[in-house]
Short mmCIF file of C-alpha atoms in Angstrom, two decimals:
data_model
loop_
_atom_site.label_atom_id
_atom_site.label_comp_id
_atom_site.label_asym_id
_atom_site.label_seq_id
_atom_site.Cartn_x
_atom_site.Cartn_y
_atom_site.Cartn_z
CA MET A 21 0.09 -0.30 -0.11
CA THR A 22 1.19 3.72 -0.82
CA GLY A 23 1.41 6.19 1.70
CA VAL A 24 -1.89 7.81 0.94
CA GLU A 25 -3.50 4.85 0.83
CA ILE A 26 -2.29 3.99 4.79
CA GLY A 27 -3.30 7.36 5.64
CA LEU A 28 -6.64 6.96 3.76
CA LEU A 29 -7.36 3.81 5.63
CA ALA A 30 -6.57 5.37 8.65
CA LEU A 31 -8.96 8.18 8.11
CA ALA A 32 -11.68 6.04 7.85
CA LEU A 33 -10.98 3.73 11.00
CA MET A 34 -10.53 6.97 12.77
CA LEU A 35 -14.23 7.66 11.87
CA VAL A 36 -16.01 4.28 12.66
CA LEU A 37 -14.49 4.72 15.65
CA ILE A 38 -15.67 7.93 16.18
CA ALA A 39 -18.97 6.81 15.06
CA LEU A 40 -18.59 4.41 18.09
CA ARG A 41 -18.39 6.61 21.09
CA MET A 42 -14.77 6.41 21.17
CA PRO A 43 -12.78 8.92 22.87
CA ILE A 44 -11.63 11.38 20.79
CA GLY A 45 -8.31 11.94 22.54
CA PRO A 46 -7.42 8.08 22.15
CA VAL A 47 -8.23 7.54 19.08
CA LEU A 48 -6.29 10.24 17.74
CA ILE A 49 -3.02 8.77 19.68
CA GLY A 50 -4.19 4.80 18.64
CA VAL A 51 -4.89 5.26 14.85
CA SER A 52 -1.77 7.95 14.12
CA PHE A 53 0.50 5.31 16.01
CA CYS A 54 -0.77 2.56 14.17
CA GLY A 55 -0.59 4.26 11.11
CA LEU A 56 3.09 5.19 11.42
CA TRP A 57 3.88 1.98 12.23
CA ALA A 58 2.63 0.75 9.43
CA LEU A 59 4.19 3.59 7.15
CA LEU A 60 7.72 3.51 8.75
CA GLY A 61 8.33 0.80 11.45
CA TRP A 62 7.55 0.30 15.01
CA ARG A 63 10.50 2.62 15.75
CA VAL A 64 9.22 5.92 14.28
CA ALA A 65 5.97 5.13 15.76
CA TRP A 66 7.43 4.60 19.22
CA GLY A 67 9.61 7.60 18.32
CA SER A 68 6.92 9.70 17.21
CA LEU A 69 5.22 8.55 20.26
CA GLY A 70 8.01 9.79 22.90
CA VAL A 71 8.83 12.39 21.82
CA ILE A 72 5.47 14.61 20.07
CA PRO A 73 3.10 14.48 23.26
CA TYR A 74 6.23 16.22 24.33
CA GLN A 75 6.63 18.87 22.20
CA PHE A 76 3.07 19.70 22.22
CA SER A 77 2.72 19.92 25.78
CA ALA A 78 5.51 22.24 26.85
CA ASN A 79 4.54 24.45 24.10
CA TRP A 80 4.59 27.82 26.68
CA ILE A 81 1.52 29.31 25.27
CA LEU A 82 -0.62 25.89 26.81
CA SER A 83 0.01 26.49 30.05
CA SER A 84 -2.29 29.67 30.37
CA VAL A 85 -5.46 26.61 29.70
CA PRO A 86 -5.51 25.74 33.13
CA MET A 87 -5.12 28.97 34.22
CA PHE A 88 -8.13 30.68 32.41
CA LEU A 89 -10.21 26.90 33.37
CA LEU A 90 -8.69 28.10 36.87
CA LEU A 91 -10.02 31.76 36.85
CA GLY A 92 -13.55 30.73 34.94
CA PHE A 93 -14.33 27.88 37.86
CA ILE A 94 -13.21 30.09 40.78
CA CYS A 95 -15.79 32.34 39.29
CA TYR A 96 -18.45 30.23 38.35
CA HIS A 97 -17.99 28.38 42.66
CA THR A 98 -17.48 31.78 44.21
CA GLN A 99 -20.63 32.96 42.06
CA LEU A 100 -18.82 36.34 40.94
CA THR A 101 -20.63 37.22 38.17
CA GLN A 102 -23.99 37.13 40.34
CA GLY A 103 -24.09 40.75 40.85
CA LEU A 104 -23.51 41.74 37.17
CA PHE A 105 -26.88 40.03 36.36
CA ASN A 106 -28.66 41.54 38.87
CA ALA A 107 -27.10 45.42 37.69
CA ALA A 108 -28.38 44.60 34.23
CA ARG A 109 -31.83 42.87 35.22
CA LEU A 110 -32.57 46.48 36.79
CA TRP A 111 -31.10 48.75 34.50
CA LEU A 112 -33.19 46.82 31.00
CA SER A 113 -36.15 46.13 33.10
CA GLY A 114 -38.53 48.27 31.25
CA LEU A 115 -37.06 46.53 27.97
CA PRO A 116 -39.43 44.13 26.49
CA GLY A 117 -38.19 40.36 27.34
CA GLY A 118 -35.77 42.51 30.14
CA LEU A 119 -34.20 39.68 31.59
CA ALA A 120 -33.59 37.77 28.90
CA ILE A 121 -32.06 40.97 27.81
CA ALA A 122 -30.09 41.05 31.33
CA ALA A 123 -29.06 37.17 31.16
CA ILE A 124 -27.07 37.61 27.52
CA PHE A 125 -25.14 40.93 28.54
CA GLY A 126 -24.78 39.31 31.96
CA SER A 127 -22.64 35.89 29.70
CA ALA A 128 -20.90 38.75 27.28
CA GLY A 129 -19.89 39.79 31.02
CA PHE A 130 -19.28 36.08 32.63
CA ALA A 131 -17.90 35.55 28.87
CA ALA A 132 -15.25 38.20 29.40
CA VAL A 133 -13.70 36.33 32.49
CA SER A 134 -14.21 32.63 31.71
CA GLY A 135 -13.16 31.42 27.82
CA SER A 136 -15.92 28.70 28.21
CA SER A 137 -19.30 28.36 26.86
CA VAL A 138 -19.94 25.46 29.80
CA ALA A 139 -19.21 27.62 32.09
CA CYS A 140 -20.77 30.68 30.82
CA SER A 141 -24.06 28.43 30.76
CA ALA A 142 -23.93 27.16 34.21
CA THR A 143 -23.84 30.15 35.98
CA MET A 144 -26.02 32.22 34.01
CA GLY A 145 -28.95 29.13 34.17
CA ARG A 146 -28.37 28.78 37.77
CA ILE A 147 -28.66 32.56 37.84
CA ALA A 148 -31.02 33.98 35.32
CA VAL A 149 -33.37 30.98 34.55
CA PRO A 150 -35.64 30.71 37.82
CA GLU A 151 -35.54 34.71 37.73
CA MET A 152 -37.35 34.42 34.38
CA LEU A 153 -39.60 31.58 35.09
CA LYS A 154 -40.20 33.41 38.56
CA ALA A 155 -41.64 36.23 36.27
CA LYS A 156 -43.82 33.96 34.35
CA TYR A 157 -41.73 34.34 31.49
CA HIS A 158 -42.09 31.30 28.91
CA PRO A 159 -39.48 28.44 29.41
CA GLU A 160 -38.41 28.19 25.68
CA LEU A 161 -37.88 31.47 26.12
CA ALA A 162 -35.98 31.71 29.00
CA THR A 163 -33.67 28.33 28.86
CA GLY A 164 -33.23 29.06 25.40
CA THR A 165 -32.09 32.86 25.86
CA VAL A 166 -29.19 30.80 28.41
CA ALA A 167 -28.28 28.23 26.04
CA VAL A 168 -27.40 30.19 23.68
CA ALA A 169 -26.47 33.31 25.06
CA GLY A 170 -23.35 30.46 26.87
CA THR A 171 -21.84 30.26 23.88
CA ILE A 172 -20.46 33.81 23.56
CA GLY A 173 -17.82 32.79 26.15
CA ALA A 174 -15.71 30.91 23.12
CA LEU A 175 -16.27 34.39 21.12
CA ILE A 176 -15.37 37.24 23.66
CA PRO A 177 -11.20 36.40 24.87
CA PRO A 178 -10.05 35.12 26.71
CA SER A 179 -11.24 32.01 24.96
CA ILE A 180 -10.21 28.48 25.43
CA ILE A 181 -9.99 27.83 22.01
CA LEU A 182 -8.76 30.27 20.41
CA ILE A 183 -5.93 30.14 22.09
CA LEU A 184 -5.87 25.98 20.91
CA TYR A 185 -5.81 27.11 17.58
CA GLY A 186 -3.58 29.72 18.13
CA ILE A 187 -1.00 27.07 19.10
CA VAL A 188 -2.19 24.86 16.24
CA ALA A 189 -2.06 27.08 13.15
CA GLN A 190 1.03 29.15 14.66
CA VAL A 191 -1.45 32.30 15.51
CA SER A 192 -0.93 35.47 17.86
CA VAL A 193 -3.47 34.44 20.62
CA THR A 194 -3.44 38.18 21.17
CA GLN A 195 -4.30 38.90 17.55
CA LEU A 196 -6.83 36.57 18.15
CA PHE A 197 -8.57 37.71 20.90
CA LEU A 198 -8.30 41.09 19.53
CA GLY A 199 -10.42 39.63 16.19
CA GLY A 200 -13.47 38.00 18.49
CA ILE A 201 -14.04 40.79 20.55
CA ALA A 202 -16.04 42.36 17.31
CA ALA A 203 -17.49 38.92 16.37
CA GLY A 204 -18.63 38.37 19.84
CA VAL A 205 -20.37 41.58 20.62
CA LEU A 206 -22.05 41.27 16.95
CA THR A 207 -23.87 38.27 18.25
CA ALA A 208 -24.45 39.36 21.87
CA ILE A 209 -26.30 42.58 19.90
CA GLY A 210 -28.45 39.66 17.52
CA TYR A 211 -29.32 37.52 20.32
CA VAL A 212 -30.87 41.10 21.71
CA ILE A 213 -32.62 41.98 18.57
CA VAL A 214 -34.07 38.14 18.32
CA VAL A 215 -35.45 38.84 22.13
CA LEU A 216 -36.64 42.01 21.00
CA ILE A 217 -38.51 40.90 17.89
CA ARG A 218 -39.89 37.73 19.30
CA VAL A 219 -40.73 39.38 22.38
CA TRP A 220 -42.97 42.22 20.31
CA LEU A 221 -44.61 39.80 18.13
CA ASN A 222 -45.10 38.45 21.31
CA PRO A 223 -45.92 39.93 24.40
CA ALA A 224 -46.83 36.94 26.42
CA LEU A 225 -43.52 35.33 26.21
CA ALA A 226 -42.11 37.39 28.54
CA PRO A 227 -44.83 39.42 30.49
CA SER A 228 -43.27 43.29 31.69
CA LEU A 229 -42.18 43.60 34.98
CA ASP A 230 -44.34 45.94 37.57
CA ASP A 231 -40.92 46.78 39.99
CA ARG A 232 -39.76 49.17 38.50
CA ALA A 233 -36.21 50.41 40.14
CA SER A 234 -35.53 52.98 41.25
CA MET A 235 -32.29 55.30 39.90
CA THR A 236 -30.85 55.19 43.52
CA GLU A 237 -31.50 51.35 43.33
CA LYS A 238 -29.67 50.71 39.55
CA LEU A 239 -26.71 52.87 40.59
CA PHE A 240 -26.40 50.31 44.12
CA ALA A 241 -26.38 47.58 41.92
CA LEU A 242 -23.92 48.79 40.11
CA ARG A 243 -21.45 48.66 42.98
CA GLU A 244 -22.02 44.95 43.53
CA THR A 245 -20.59 44.58 39.75
CA TRP A 246 -16.65 45.69 40.52
CA PRO A 247 -15.42 42.04 40.83
CA VAL A 248 -15.89 41.23 37.00
CA LEU A 249 -14.93 45.00 36.19
CA LEU A 250 -11.77 44.45 38.21
CA LEU A 251 -11.43 41.51 36.50
CA MET A 252 -11.75 42.99 32.93
CA ILE A 253 -9.07 45.76 33.72
CA GLY A 254 -6.74 43.18 35.21
CA ILE A 255 -6.60 41.19 32.53
CA PHE A 256 -7.81 42.64 29.68
CA GLY A 257 -5.22 45.97 30.53
CA GLY A 258 -2.48 44.83 31.24
CA LEU A 259 -3.11 42.29 28.74
CA PHE A 260 -3.37 44.49 25.40
CA SER A 261 -0.89 47.22 27.01
CA GLY A 262 1.65 45.06 26.35
CA VAL A 263 2.45 44.15 30.60
CA PHE A 264 1.81 40.51 30.23
CA THR A 265 1.43 38.00 27.60
CA PRO A 266 -1.71 35.66 27.05
CA THR A 267 0.43 32.64 29.23
CA GLU A 268 0.61 35.12 31.37
CA ALA A 269 -3.09 36.56 31.51
CA GLY A 270 -4.39 33.54 32.44
CA ALA A 271 -2.25 33.27 36.12
CA VAL A 272 -3.20 36.61 37.15
CA GLY A 273 -6.47 36.77 36.49
CA ALA A 274 -6.93 33.33 38.33
CA ALA A 275 -5.09 34.99 41.25
CA LEU A 276 -6.70 37.87 40.89
CA ALA A 277 -10.37 36.28 40.81
CA THR A 278 -9.47 33.91 44.03
CA LEU A 279 -8.22 37.73 45.93
CA ILE A 280 -11.70 39.02 45.00
CA ALA A 281 -13.59 35.31 46.30
CA ALA A 282 -11.62 35.53 48.97
CA LEU A 283 -11.76 39.33 50.11
CA ARG A 284 -15.92 39.26 49.09
CA GLY A 285 -16.00 35.70 51.71
CA SER A 286 -17.42 33.99 48.93
CA LEU A 287 -14.28 31.86 49.00
CA THR A 288 -14.57 28.38 50.97
CA TRP A 289 -11.83 25.50 51.25
CA LYS A 290 -14.67 23.27 49.14
CA ARG A 291 -14.91 25.93 46.36
CA PHE A 292 -11.25 25.75 45.84
CA THR A 293 -10.73 22.33 45.59
CA ASP A 294 -13.76 21.70 43.92
CA ALA A 295 -11.87 24.71 40.88
CA ILE A 296 -8.85 23.36 40.96
CA VAL A 297 -9.92 19.97 40.41
CA GLU A 298 -12.12 20.75 37.37
CA THR A 299 -9.27 22.61 36.83
CA VAL A 300 -7.34 19.30 36.30
CA LEU A 301 -9.54 17.31 34.56
CA THR A 302 -10.25 19.12 32.25
CA THR A 303 -7.13 20.77 31.19
CA SER A 304 -6.07 16.51 30.84
CA THR A 305 -8.89 15.89 28.28
CA LEU A 306 -7.80 18.32 26.62
CA ILE A 307 -4.45 18.29 26.22
CA ILE A 308 -4.99 14.17 25.51
CA ILE A 309 -6.67 15.81 22.48
CA GLY A 310 -4.22 18.10 21.84
CA ILE A 311 -1.65 15.64 21.34
CA GLY A 312 -3.86 13.17 19.29
CA ALA A 313 -3.94 15.66 16.79
CA SER A 314 -0.67 16.78 17.18
CA LEU A 315 0.55 12.50 16.18
CA LEU A 316 -2.03 12.71 13.10
CA THR A 317 -0.98 15.95 11.89
CA ARG A 318 2.44 14.68 11.53
CA PHE A 319 0.98 11.17 10.43
CA LEU A 320 -0.89 13.52 7.29
CA ALA A 321 2.46 15.08 6.69
CA LEU A 322 4.93 12.08 5.96
CA SER A 323 2.25 9.72 4.55
CA GLY A 324 1.71 12.28 2.22
CA THR A 325 -2.41 12.30 2.46
CA GLY A 326 -2.55 15.93 3.88
CA GLY A 327 -1.07 17.40 0.48
CA PHE A 328 -3.09 14.92 -0.92
CA LEU A 329 -6.61 15.82 0.00
CA SER A 330 -5.34 19.44 -0.19
CA ASP A 331 -4.92 19.41 -3.86
CA LEU A 332 -7.94 16.65 -4.26
CA VAL A 333 -9.93 20.56 -3.07
CA LEU A 334 -7.50 22.59 -4.81
CA SER A 335 -7.71 20.42 -8.28
CA ALA A 336 -11.89 20.27 -8.29
CA GLU A 337 -11.75 23.91 -9.70
CA ALA A 338 -13.62 25.20 -6.68
CA GLY A 339 -13.76 29.10 -5.92
CA PRO A 340 -12.80 30.09 -2.75
CA MET A 341 -15.58 30.75 -1.37
CA THR A 342 -17.13 27.17 -3.10
CA ILE A 343 -14.47 25.47 -0.93
CA LEU A 344 -15.11 27.52 2.24
CA PHE A 345 -19.09 27.02 2.20
CA GLY A 346 -17.48 23.36 2.72
CA ILE A 347 -15.90 24.05 4.97
CA VAL A 348 -18.82 25.71 6.67
CA LEU A 349 -21.18 22.85 5.62
CA LEU A 350 -18.66 20.35 7.34
CA TYR A 351 -18.36 22.22 10.81
CA LEU A 352 -21.90 22.54 10.93
CA LEU A 353 -22.70 18.64 10.52
CA LEU A 354 -19.70 17.43 12.80
CA GLY A 355 -21.62 20.22 15.39
CA LEU A 356 -24.34 17.33 15.22
CA PHE A 357 -22.27 15.29 16.66
CA LEU A 358 -18.86 15.84 18.27
CA GLU A 359 -18.09 18.52 21.33
CA PRO A 360 -16.03 21.79 19.43
CA ILE A 361 -12.74 21.40 21.10
CA GLY A 362 -12.75 17.21 20.05
CA ALA A 363 -14.47 18.61 16.62
CA MET A 364 -11.44 21.41 15.76
CA LEU A 365 -8.34 18.91 17.15
CA LEU A 366 -9.53 16.54 15.21
CA THR A 367 -10.06 18.15 12.05
CA LEU A 368 -7.83 21.83 11.98
CA PRO A 369 -4.16 18.49 10.17
CA ILE A 370 -6.67 17.96 7.54
CA VAL A 371 -8.79 22.01 6.86
CA LEU A 372 -5.71 23.78 7.74
CA PRO A 373 -4.02 23.77 4.74
CA ILE A 374 -6.41 23.40 2.37
CA VAL A 375 -7.13 27.64 3.95
CA SER A 376 -4.21 28.30 4.00
CA ASP A 377 -3.56 27.09 0.07
CA ALA A 378 -7.26 29.04 -0.96
CA GLY A 379 -5.85 32.08 0.18
CA PHE A 380 -8.12 33.24 3.35
CA GLU A 381 -6.68 34.29 6.38
CA LEU A 382 -6.16 31.88 8.63
CA LEU A 383 -6.67 34.65 11.98
CA TRP A 384 -10.16 35.14 10.05
CA PHE A 385 -10.52 31.77 9.39
CA GLY A 386 -10.64 31.40 13.50
CA ILE A 387 -12.51 33.43 14.47
CA ILE A 388 -15.30 32.24 11.72
CA LEU A 389 -14.24 28.88 12.66
CA THR A 390 -14.75 29.60 16.04
CA LYS A 391 -18.32 31.21 15.48
CA LEU A 392 -18.79 27.17 13.79
CA LEU A 393 -18.04 25.34 16.64
CA GLU A 394 -19.89 27.38 19.22
CA ILE A 395 -23.14 27.29 17.19
CA GLY A 396 -22.62 23.27 17.57
CA MET A 397 -22.92 23.89 20.97
CA ILE A 398 -26.94 24.08 20.72
CA THR A 399 -28.21 22.15 17.29
CA PRO A 400 -29.55 18.80 19.02
CA PRO A 401 -28.47 16.05 19.34
CA ILE A 402 -25.97 16.31 21.39
CA GLY A 403 -26.20 20.62 22.22
CA MET A 404 -23.57 20.34 25.30
CA ASN A 405 -25.06 24.03 26.47
CA VAL A 406 -28.48 22.72 26.42
CA PHE A 407 -27.85 19.70 28.26
CA VAL A 408 -26.35 22.34 30.82
CA ILE A 409 -29.25 24.05 31.12
CA LYS A 410 -30.75 21.03 30.94
CA SER A 411 -29.17 19.51 33.98
CA VAL A 412 -29.80 23.16 35.85
CA VAL A 413 -33.73 23.33 35.32
CA GLY A 414 -34.60 19.57 36.13
CA ASN A 415 -37.37 18.53 35.60
CA LEU A 416 -39.02 22.21 34.97
CA VAL A 417 -38.15 22.30 31.61
CA SER A 418 -38.11 19.44 28.70
CA THR A 419 -34.59 19.02 26.64
CA SER A 420 -37.59 19.32 23.34
CA ALA A 421 -38.30 22.80 25.17
CA ILE A 422 -35.00 24.26 25.45
CA PHE A 423 -34.50 23.10 22.35
CA ARG A 424 -37.16 25.06 20.02
CA GLY A 425 -36.17 27.99 22.53
CA ILE A 426 -32.61 28.38 20.45
CA LEU A 427 -34.29 27.90 16.85
CA TRP A 428 -34.85 32.35 16.79
CA PHE A 429 -31.40 32.14 18.14
CA LEU A 430 -29.75 29.89 15.76
CA LEU A 431 -31.27 31.45 12.48
CA MET A 432 -29.58 34.81 13.42
CA ASP A 433 -26.00 33.38 14.05
CA LEU A 434 -26.72 32.00 10.92
CA ILE A 435 -26.73 35.12 9.91
CA VAL A 436 -23.73 36.75 11.92
CA LEU A 437 -21.96 34.10 10.72
CA LEU A 438 -22.53 35.11 7.29
CA VAL A 439 -21.66 38.82 7.75
CA LEU A 440 -18.29 37.56 9.49
CA VAL A 441 -17.82 35.56 6.49
CA LEU A 442 -18.90 38.35 3.79
CA ALA A 443 -17.04 41.07 5.69
CA PRO A 444 -13.65 39.85 7.12
CA GLN A 445 -13.03 43.81 8.06
CA VAL A 446 -15.80 43.18 10.98
CA ILE A 447 -12.95 41.02 12.54
CA LEU A 448 -9.16 42.18 11.19
CA PHE A 449 -10.31 45.14 12.20
CA LEU A 450 -9.07 45.52 15.90
CA PRO A 451 -6.06 42.92 14.93
CA GLN A 452 -4.83 45.70 12.42
CA THR A 453 -5.39 48.59 14.31
CA PHE A 454 -3.96 47.68 17.24
CA GLY A 455 -2.04 44.70 16.12
#
């Protein structure tokens, strides 16, 4: 068998194993190892297994991942963002669907200190959904809003997905963070528009609140937002002014969040250890998947399969936009069955050469990819954010009702995606201005 034939056979085996619900990380490592063995012998395979995991995990930028995760988990367990939602609720109560809009802005604020969609949905789900249900909001609107608002967590920096993409694609993480800001803000605005339109068409979805807050109460509520504002100023102020790198920003943010939680009296030993344990488990999972993706990249390069697939796509005389459409469709389909980071690391070894050869800017594509992956967080049957919200609400709202609640927002996501594709400067403006 030729190297390309071995590579294609290995890719087919990998897809079969993933379809059988085997963990992505071990599948990537196992298939790549066996492929290298069949291609170049057991010495090369064992040598790669000894060198590549170290090369990937020793990447200095990767050390920011556990720190940003720890930052998010500490904020989650100590409820540092609750004041942000309460302030948004009081200031936006006069708008149609004010609580739902407050949940969107609260999620955007939490996203700016966590970088995790799941943590964002879990936190806002515990805070916002009970408030909306108590106010007689329709369960589909209440749960759907929080489920989709959580996806902002991967777009607004710090974003774990953007950090991993930057490592694999060798793109500046700071530039990716700047590019993600516009996409995240545009997504949040789109979600607010959806809420306003839905409530305008059917006011019964979100009854008007009778308890309008006074200006004194609104101003007093702003005082409770200081933990998130201090974190944002500390992280982004230092990051974009060049005081510290993205790698150091995670550690600074985690330390600052721990200090703030301790000063507020919300940091207990159990909450701190829970945050540590969840950080270790999540980081370990991501590193295993990343090692598998690095092994797959080496295997595809040595076998010639990566170049073969790239040449095959580009020789079909398809234009760049046709190629991009195919990639978009691929990730929308993968989002139905795979979690985002696994889907990204699984496919980047194949997709990146195609994107680069087609002439697309890798920084711009990183934001487009992140948006696609986050759409997968709310699409059935996997829809991780939907099941996070389900775990929060229990039997109060059915899973099917939550999925119905995200349909309008899903349409807006596709509109935002189209804008980002057709107007690349929306993403590239900040990186080009401050890069």
